[in-house]
């Protein structure tokens, strides 16, 4: 893993604060998140303080600091979803999964991410599990939606 990391960082070795974003994005695309190891390695190879790297990374919502769960749940909080009460969906998911947005459950099963506009505003509020859209999500059906998705995934995986 650190070979891939080093290769990405070395490709962007002339990085400075303003151009840190593409490097962080490339690492996240490769690893799925920004690990402590990756932030420390950027610091070692570029001479940039890790506090500065974390400062840039935490400023943007697009970066994750935990690996994704087996079931990665994204909830839109863009304008159309916000006015259709997507915050209630986020709170319900945090309650059910016992994690906050940006976190992954301890067993690695679920992760929760809040994003801006998923391009399906007409059917807001929208959530998405492992890339499958759940339009017009209703708070009182969230638990059923997750359980249904998980049990269908198990059936599918058992057929492999
Ligand atoms: S604002 Fe949520 S899909 Fe566009």
Coordinates of N, CA and C and ligand atoms in Angstrom, one line a residue:
X1 N 0.8 -1.2 0.0 CA 0.0 0.0 0.0 C 0.9 1.3 0.0
X2 N 2.0 1.2 0.8 CA 2.8 2.4 0.9 C 3.5 2.7 -0.4
X3 N 3.7 1.6 -1.3 CA 4.3 1.9 -2.6 C 3.4 2.7 -3.5
X4 N 2.2 2.4 -3.4 CA 1.2 3.1 -4.3 C 1.1 4.6 -3.8
X5 N 1.1 4.7 -2.4 CA 1.0 6.0 -1.8 C 2.2 6.8 -2.2
X6 N 3.4 6.3 -2.1 CA 4.6 7.0 -2.4 C 4.6 7.4 -3.9
X7 N 4.1 6.5 -4.7 CA 4.1 6.8 -6.2 C 3.2 8.0 -6.4
X8 N 2.0 8.0 -5.8 CA 1.1 9.2 -6.0 C 1.7 10.4 -5.5
X9 N 2.3 10.4 -4.3 CA 2.9 11.6 -3.7 C 4.0 12.1 -4.5
X10 N 4.9 11.2 -5.0 CA 6.1 11.6 -5.7 C 5.7 12.2 -7.1
X11 N 4.6 11.8 -7.6 CA 4.0 12.3 -8.9 C 3.6 13.8 -8.7
X12 N 3.3 14.1 -7.4 CA 2.8 15.5 -7.1 C 3.8 16.1 -6.1
X13 N 5.1 15.8 -6.2 CA 6.1 16.2 -5.2 C 6.2 17.7 -5.1
X14 N 5.9 18.5 -6.1 CA 6.0 19.9 -6.0 C 4.8 20.5 -5.3
X15 N 4.1 19.7 -4.6 CA 2.8 20.1 -4.0 C 3.0 21.3 -3.0
X16 N 2.1 22.2 -3.0 CA 2.1 23.2 -2.0 C 0.6 23.4 -1.6
X17 N 0.3 24.2 -0.6 CA -1.0 24.2 0.0 C -2.1 24.4 -1.1
X18 N -1.9 25.2 -2.1 CA -2.9 25.5 -3.1 C -3.1 24.3 -4.0
X19 N -2.1 23.4 -4.2 CA -2.3 22.3 -5.1 C -2.4 21.0 -4.3
X20 N -2.7 21.0 -3.1 CA -2.8 19.8 -2.3 C -4.1 19.0 -2.6
X21 N -5.1 19.8 -3.0 CA -6.4 19.1 -3.3 C -6.3 17.9 -4.3
X22 N -5.7 18.1 -5.5 CA -5.7 17.0 -6.4 C -4.9 15.8 -5.8
X23 N -3.9 16.1 -5.0 CA -3.1 15.0 -4.4 C -4.0 14.2 -3.4
X24 N -4.7 15.0 -2.6 CA -5.6 14.3 -1.6 C -6.7 13.5 -2.3
X25 N -7.2 14.1 -3.4 CA -8.3 13.4 -4.1 C -7.8 12.1 -4.7
X26 N -6.6 12.2 -5.3 CA -6.0 11.0 -5.9 C -5.8 9.9 -4.9
X27 N -5.3 10.3 -3.7 CA -5.1 9.3 -2.7 C -6.4 8.7 -2.2
X28 N -7.4 9.6 -2.0 CA -8.7 9.0 -1.6 C -9.3 8.1 -2.6
X29 N -9.2 8.5 -3.9 CA -9.7 7.6 -5.0 C -9.0 6.2 -4.9
X30 N -7.7 6.2 -4.6 CA -7.0 5.0 -4.6 C -7.3 4.1 -3.3
X31 N -7.3 4.8 -2.2 CA -7.5 4.1 -0.9 C -8.9 4.0 -0.4
X32 N -9.7 5.0 -0.9 CA -11.1 5.0 -0.4 C -11.3 6.0 0.7
X33 N -10.2 6.5 1.3 CA -10.2 7.5 2.4 C -8.8 8.0 2.6
X34 N -8.7 9.0 3.5 CA -7.3 9.5 3.8 C -6.9 8.9 5.2
X35 N -6.0 8.0 5.2 CA -5.6 7.4 6.4 C -4.6 8.3 7.1
X36 N -4.3 8.1 8.4 CA -3.3 8.8 9.1 C -1.9 8.6 8.4
X37 N -1.7 7.3 8.0 CA -0.5 7.0 7.3 C -0.3 7.8 6.1
X38 N -1.3 8.0 5.3 CA -1.2 8.8 4.1 C -0.9 10.2 4.3
X39 N -1.5 10.8 5.4 CA -1.3 12.2 5.7 C 0.2 12.3 6.2
X40 N 0.6 11.4 7.0 CA 2.0 11.5 7.5 C 3.0 11.3 6.4
X41 N 2.7 10.5 5.5 CA 3.6 10.2 4.4 C 3.7 11.5 3.4
X42 N 2.6 12.1 3.2 CA 2.6 13.4 2.5 C 3.6 14.4 3.2
X43 N 3.4 14.4 4.5 CA 4.3 15.4 5.3 C 5.7 15.0 5.1
X44 N 6.0 13.7 5.2 CA 7.4 13.3 5.1 C 8.0 13.6 3.8
X45 N 7.3 13.3 2.7 CA 7.8 13.5 1.4 C 7.8 14.9 0.9
X46 N 6.9 15.7 1.4 CA 6.9 17.1 0.9 C 7.5 18.1 1.8
X47 N 7.7 17.7 3.1 CA 8.2 18.6 4.1 C 7.1 19.5 4.6
X48 N 5.9 19.2 4.3 CA 4.7 20.1 4.7 C 4.3 19.6 6.1
X49 N 4.0 20.5 7.1 CA 3.5 20.0 8.4 C 2.2 19.3 8.2
X50 N 2.1 18.2 9.0 CA 0.8 17.4 8.9 C -0.4 18.2 9.4
X51 N -0.2 19.1 10.3 CA -1.3 20.0 10.8 C -1.9 20.8 9.6
X52 N -1.0 21.2 8.7 CA -1.4 22.0 7.5 C -2.2 21.1 6.6
X53 N -1.7 19.9 6.4 CA -2.4 18.9 5.5 C -3.8 18.6 6.0
X54 N -3.9 18.3 7.3 CA -5.2 18.0 8.0 C -6.1 19.3 7.8
X55 N -5.5 20.4 8.0 CA -6.2 21.7 7.9 C -6.9 21.8 6.6
X56 N -6.2 21.5 5.5 CA -6.8 21.5 4.1 C -7.8 20.4 4.0
X57 N -7.5 19.2 4.4 CA -8.4 18.1 4.2 C -9.7 18.2 4.9
X58 N -9.6 18.7 6.1 CA -10.8 18.8 6.9 C -11.7 20.0 6.5
X59 N -11.1 20.9 5.7 CA -11.9 22.0 5.3 C -13.0 21.6 4.3
X60 N -12.7 20.6 3.5 CA -13.6 20.1 2.5 C -14.4 18.9 2.9
X61 N -15.7 18.8 2.6 CA -16.5 17.7 3.1 C -16.2 16.4 2.2
X62 N -15.6 16.6 1.1 CA -15.4 15.5 0.2 C -14.4 14.4 0.8
X63 N -13.7 14.8 1.8 CA -12.7 13.8 2.3 C -13.2 13.0 3.4
X64 N -12.8 11.7 3.4 CA -13.2 10.8 4.5 C -11.9 10.4 5.2
X65 N -12.0 10.2 6.5 CA -10.9 9.8 7.3 C -11.0 8.4 7.9
X66 N -12.1 7.7 7.4 CA -12.3 6.3 7.8 C -12.6 5.5 6.6
X67 N -12.2 4.2 6.6 CA -12.6 3.4 5.4 C -14.1 3.3 5.3
X68 N -14.6 3.1 4.1 CA -16.1 2.9 3.9 C -16.5 1.6 4.5
X69 N -17.8 1.5 5.0 CA -18.3 0.3 5.4 C -18.7 -0.6 4.2
X70 N -19.1 -1.9 4.6 CA -19.6 -2.8 3.5 C -20.8 -2.1 2.8
X71 N -21.6 -1.5 3.6 CA -22.8 -0.7 3.1 C -22.5 0.8 3.3
X72 N -22.2 1.4 2.2 CA -21.9 2.9 2.3 C -23.2 3.7 2.0
X73 N -23.7 4.4 3.0 CA -24.9 5.1 2.8 C -24.6 6.6 2.6
X74 N -25.1 7.2 1.6 CA -24.9 8.6 1.3 C -26.3 9.3 1.4
X75 N -26.4 10.4 2.0 CA -27.6 11.1 2.1 C -27.3 12.5 1.6
X76 N -28.2 13.0 0.7 CA -28.1 14.3 0.1 C -28.6 15.4 1.1
X77 N -27.8 16.4 1.2 CA -28.2 17.6 2.0 C -28.1 18.9 1.1
X78 N -28.3 18.7 -0.2 CA -28.4 19.8 -1.0 C -29.7 20.6 -0.8
X79 N -29.9 21.7 -1.5 CA -31.0 22.6 -1.2 C -32.4 21.9 -1.3
X80 N -32.6 21.1 -2.4 CA -33.9 20.5 -2.6 C -34.1 19.4 -1.5
X81 N -33.1 18.7 -1.2 CA -33.2 17.7 -0.1 C -33.4 18.3 1.2
X82 N -32.6 19.4 1.4 CA -32.7 20.1 2.7 C -34.1 20.6 3.0
X83 N -34.8 21.2 2.0 CA -36.1 21.7 2.2 C -37.1 20.5 2.3
X84 N -36.7 19.4 1.9 CA -37.6 18.2 2.1 C -37.1 17.3 3.3
X85 N -36.5 18.0 4.2 CA -36.1 17.5 5.5 C -35.2 16.3 5.5
X86 N -34.1 16.4 4.7 CA -33.1 15.4 4.7 C -32.4 15.3 6.0
X87 N -32.4 16.4 6.8 CA -31.7 16.4 8.1 C -32.3 15.4 9.0
X88 N -33.6 15.2 8.9 CA -34.3 14.2 9.7 C -33.8 12.8 9.3
X89 N -33.6 12.6 8.1 CA -33.1 11.3 7.6 C -31.7 11.0 8.2
X90 N -30.9 12.1 8.1 CA -29.5 12.0 8.6 C -29.5 11.6 10.1
X91 N -30.4 12.4 10.8 CA -30.4 12.1 12.3 C -30.9 10.7 12.6
X92 N -31.9 10.2 11.8 CA -32.4 8.9 12.0 C -31.4 7.8 11.7
X93 N -30.6 8.0 10.6 CA -29.5 7.1 10.3 C -28.5 7.1 11.4
X94 N -28.1 8.3 11.9 CA -27.1 8.4 13.0 C -27.7 7.6 14.3
X95 N -29.0 7.7 14.5 CA -29.6 7.1 15.6 C -29.6 5.5 15.4
X96 N -30.0 5.1 14.3 CA -30.1 3.6 14.0 C -28.7 3.0 14.0
X97 N -27.7 3.7 13.3 CA -26.4 3.1 13.2 C -25.4 3.4 14.3
X98 N -25.8 4.3 15.1 CA -25.0 4.8 16.3 C -23.6 5.3 15.8
X99 N -23.7 6.0 14.7 CA -22.5 6.7 14.3 C -22.9 8.1 13.8
X100 N -21.9 9.0 13.6 CA -22.2 10.3 13.1 C -21.8 10.3 11.6
X101 N -22.2 11.3 10.9 CA -21.9 11.4 9.5 C -20.3 11.4 9.4
X102 N -19.8 10.7 8.3 CA -18.4 10.6 8.1 C -17.7 9.5 8.9
X103 N -18.5 8.7 9.6 CA -18.0 7.6 10.4 C -18.4 6.3 9.8
X104 N -17.8 5.2 10.3 CA -18.1 3.8 10.0 C -18.3 3.0 11.2
X105 N -19.3 2.2 11.2 CA -19.6 1.4 12.4 C -18.4 0.5 12.7
X106 N -18.3 0.1 14.0 CA -17.1 -0.6 14.5 C -16.9 -1.9 13.7
X107 N -18.1 -2.6 13.4 CA -18.0 -3.9 12.7 C -17.7 -3.7 11.2
X108 N -17.5 -2.4 10.7 CA -17.2 -2.2 9.3 C -18.4 -2.4 8.4
X109 N -19.6 -2.6 8.9 CA -20.7 -2.9 8.1 C -21.3 -1.6 7.4
X110 N -21.4 -0.5 8.1 CA -22.0 0.6 7.6 C -21.2 1.9 7.7
X111 N -21.2 2.7 6.7 CA -20.6 4.1 6.8 C -21.6 5.1 6.3
X112 N -21.6 6.3 6.8 CA -22.5 7.3 6.5 C -21.8 8.6 6.0
X113 N -22.3 9.0 4.9 CA -21.7 10.2 4.3 C -22.8 11.2 3.9
X114 N -22.6 12.5 4.2 CA -23.6 13.5 3.8 C -23.0 14.2 2.6
X115 N -23.7 14.3 1.5 CA -23.2 15.0 0.3 C -24.1 16.1 -0.2
X116 N -23.6 16.9 -1.1 CA -24.4 17.9 -1.7 C -24.9 17.4 -3.0
X117 N -26.1 17.7 -3.3 CA -26.8 17.3 -4.6 C -26.3 16.1 -5.3
X118 N -27.1 15.1 -5.3 CA -26.8 13.8 -6.0 C -27.5 13.8 -7.4
X119 N -28.0 15.0 -7.8 CA -28.5 15.1 -9.2 C -29.9 14.5 -9.4
X120 N -30.6 14.3 -8.3 CA -32.0 13.7 -8.4 C -32.9 14.6 -7.6
X121 N -32.8 15.9 -7.7 CA -33.6 16.9 -6.9 C -35.1 16.7 -7.0
X122 N -35.6 16.2 -8.2 CA -37.0 16.1 -8.4 C -37.6 15.0 -7.5
X123 N -36.8 14.1 -6.9 CA -37.3 13.1 -6.0 C -36.7 13.2 -4.6
X124 N -36.4 14.4 -4.3 CA -35.8 14.7 -3.0 C -36.8 14.4 -1.9
X125 N -36.4 13.9 -0.7 CA -35.0 13.8 -0.3 C -34.4 12.4 -0.8
X126 N -33.2 12.4 -1.1 CA -32.6 11.2 -1.7 C -31.5 10.7 -0.9
X127 N -31.5 9.3 -0.8 CA -30.3 8.7 -0.2 C -29.9 7.6 -1.1
X128 N -28.7 7.0 -0.9 CA -28.1 6.1 -1.8 C -27.3 5.1 -1.0
X129 N -27.5 3.8 -1.3 CA -26.7 2.7 -0.6 C -25.9 2.0 -1.6
X130 N -24.6 2.0 -1.5 CA -23.7 1.4 -2.4 C -24.0 1.7 -3.9
X131 N -24.4 3.0 -4.1 CA -24.6 3.5 -5.5 C -26.1 3.3 -5.9
X132 N -26.9 2.6 -5.1 CA -28.3 2.4 -5.5 C -29.2 3.6 -4.9
X133 N -29.9 4.3 -5.7 CA -30.6 5.5 -5.3 C -31.9 5.0 -4.6
X134 N -32.2 5.7 -3.5 CA -33.5 5.5 -2.8 C -34.2 6.9 -2.8
X135 N -35.0 7.1 -3.8 CA -35.7 8.4 -3.9 C -36.8 8.6 -2.9
X136 N -37.1 9.9 -2.7 CA -38.2 10.2 -1.8 C -38.2 9.4 -0.5
X137 N -37.0 9.4 0.1 CA -36.9 8.6 1.4 C -37.7 9.2 2.5
X138 N -38.3 8.3 3.2 CA -39.2 8.7 4.4 C -38.5 8.3 5.7
X139 N -38.5 9.2 6.6 CA -37.8 8.9 7.9 C -38.3 7.6 8.5
X140 N -39.6 7.4 8.6 CA -40.2 6.2 9.3 C -39.9 4.9 8.5
X141 N -39.3 5.0 7.3 CA -39.1 3.8 6.5 C -37.6 3.5 6.4
X142 N -36.7 4.3 7.0 CA -35.3 4.2 6.9 C -34.8 2.8 7.3
X143 N -35.2 2.4 8.5 CA -34.8 1.1 9.0 C -35.1 0.0 8.0
X144 N -36.4 0.0 7.5 CA -36.8 -1.0 6.6 C -36.0 -1.0 5.3
X145 N -35.7 0.2 4.8 CA -34.9 0.4 3.6 C -33.6 -0.3 3.8
X146 N -32.9 0.0 4.9 CA -31.6 -0.5 5.1 C -31.7 -2.1 5.2
X147 N -32.6 -2.5 6.1 CA -32.7 -4.0 6.3 C -33.0 -4.7 4.9
X148 N -33.9 -4.1 4.2 CA -34.3 -4.7 2.9 C -33.1 -4.8 1.9
X149 N -32.3 -3.7 1.9 CA -31.1 -3.6 1.1 C -30.1 -4.7 1.5
X150 N -29.9 -4.8 2.8 CA -28.9 -5.7 3.3 C -29.3 -7.1 3.0
X151 N -30.6 -7.5 3.3 CA -31.0 -8.9 3.1 C -31.0 -9.2 1.6
X152 N -31.3 -8.3 0.7 CA -31.2 -8.6 -0.7 C -29.8 -8.8 -1.2
X153 N -28.9 -8.0 -0.5 CA -27.5 -8.1 -0.9 C -27.0 -9.5 -0.5
X154 N -27.4 -10.0 0.7 CA -27.0 -11.3 1.2 C -27.5 -12.4 0.2
X155 N -28.7 -12.3 -0.2 CA -29.3 -13.3 -1.2 C -28.4 -13.3 -2.4
X156 N -28.1 -12.1 -2.9 CA -27.3 -11.9 -4.1 C -25.9 -12.5 -3.9
X157 N -25.3 -12.2 -2.8 CA -23.9 -12.7 -2.6 C -23.9 -14.3 -2.4
X158 N -25.0 -14.8 -1.8 CA -25.1 -16.3 -1.6 C -25.2 -17.0 -3.0
X159 N -25.7 -16.3 -4.0 CA -25.9 -16.9 -5.3 C -24.6 -16.8 -6.1
X160 N -23.6 -16.1 -5.7 CA -22.3 -16.0 -6.4 C -21.6 -17.3 -6.6
Ligands
LIG1 S1 -30.4 18.5 -3.7 FE1 -30.5 16.4 -3.2 S2 -30.5 15.5 -5.2 FE2 -30.3 17.6 -5.6

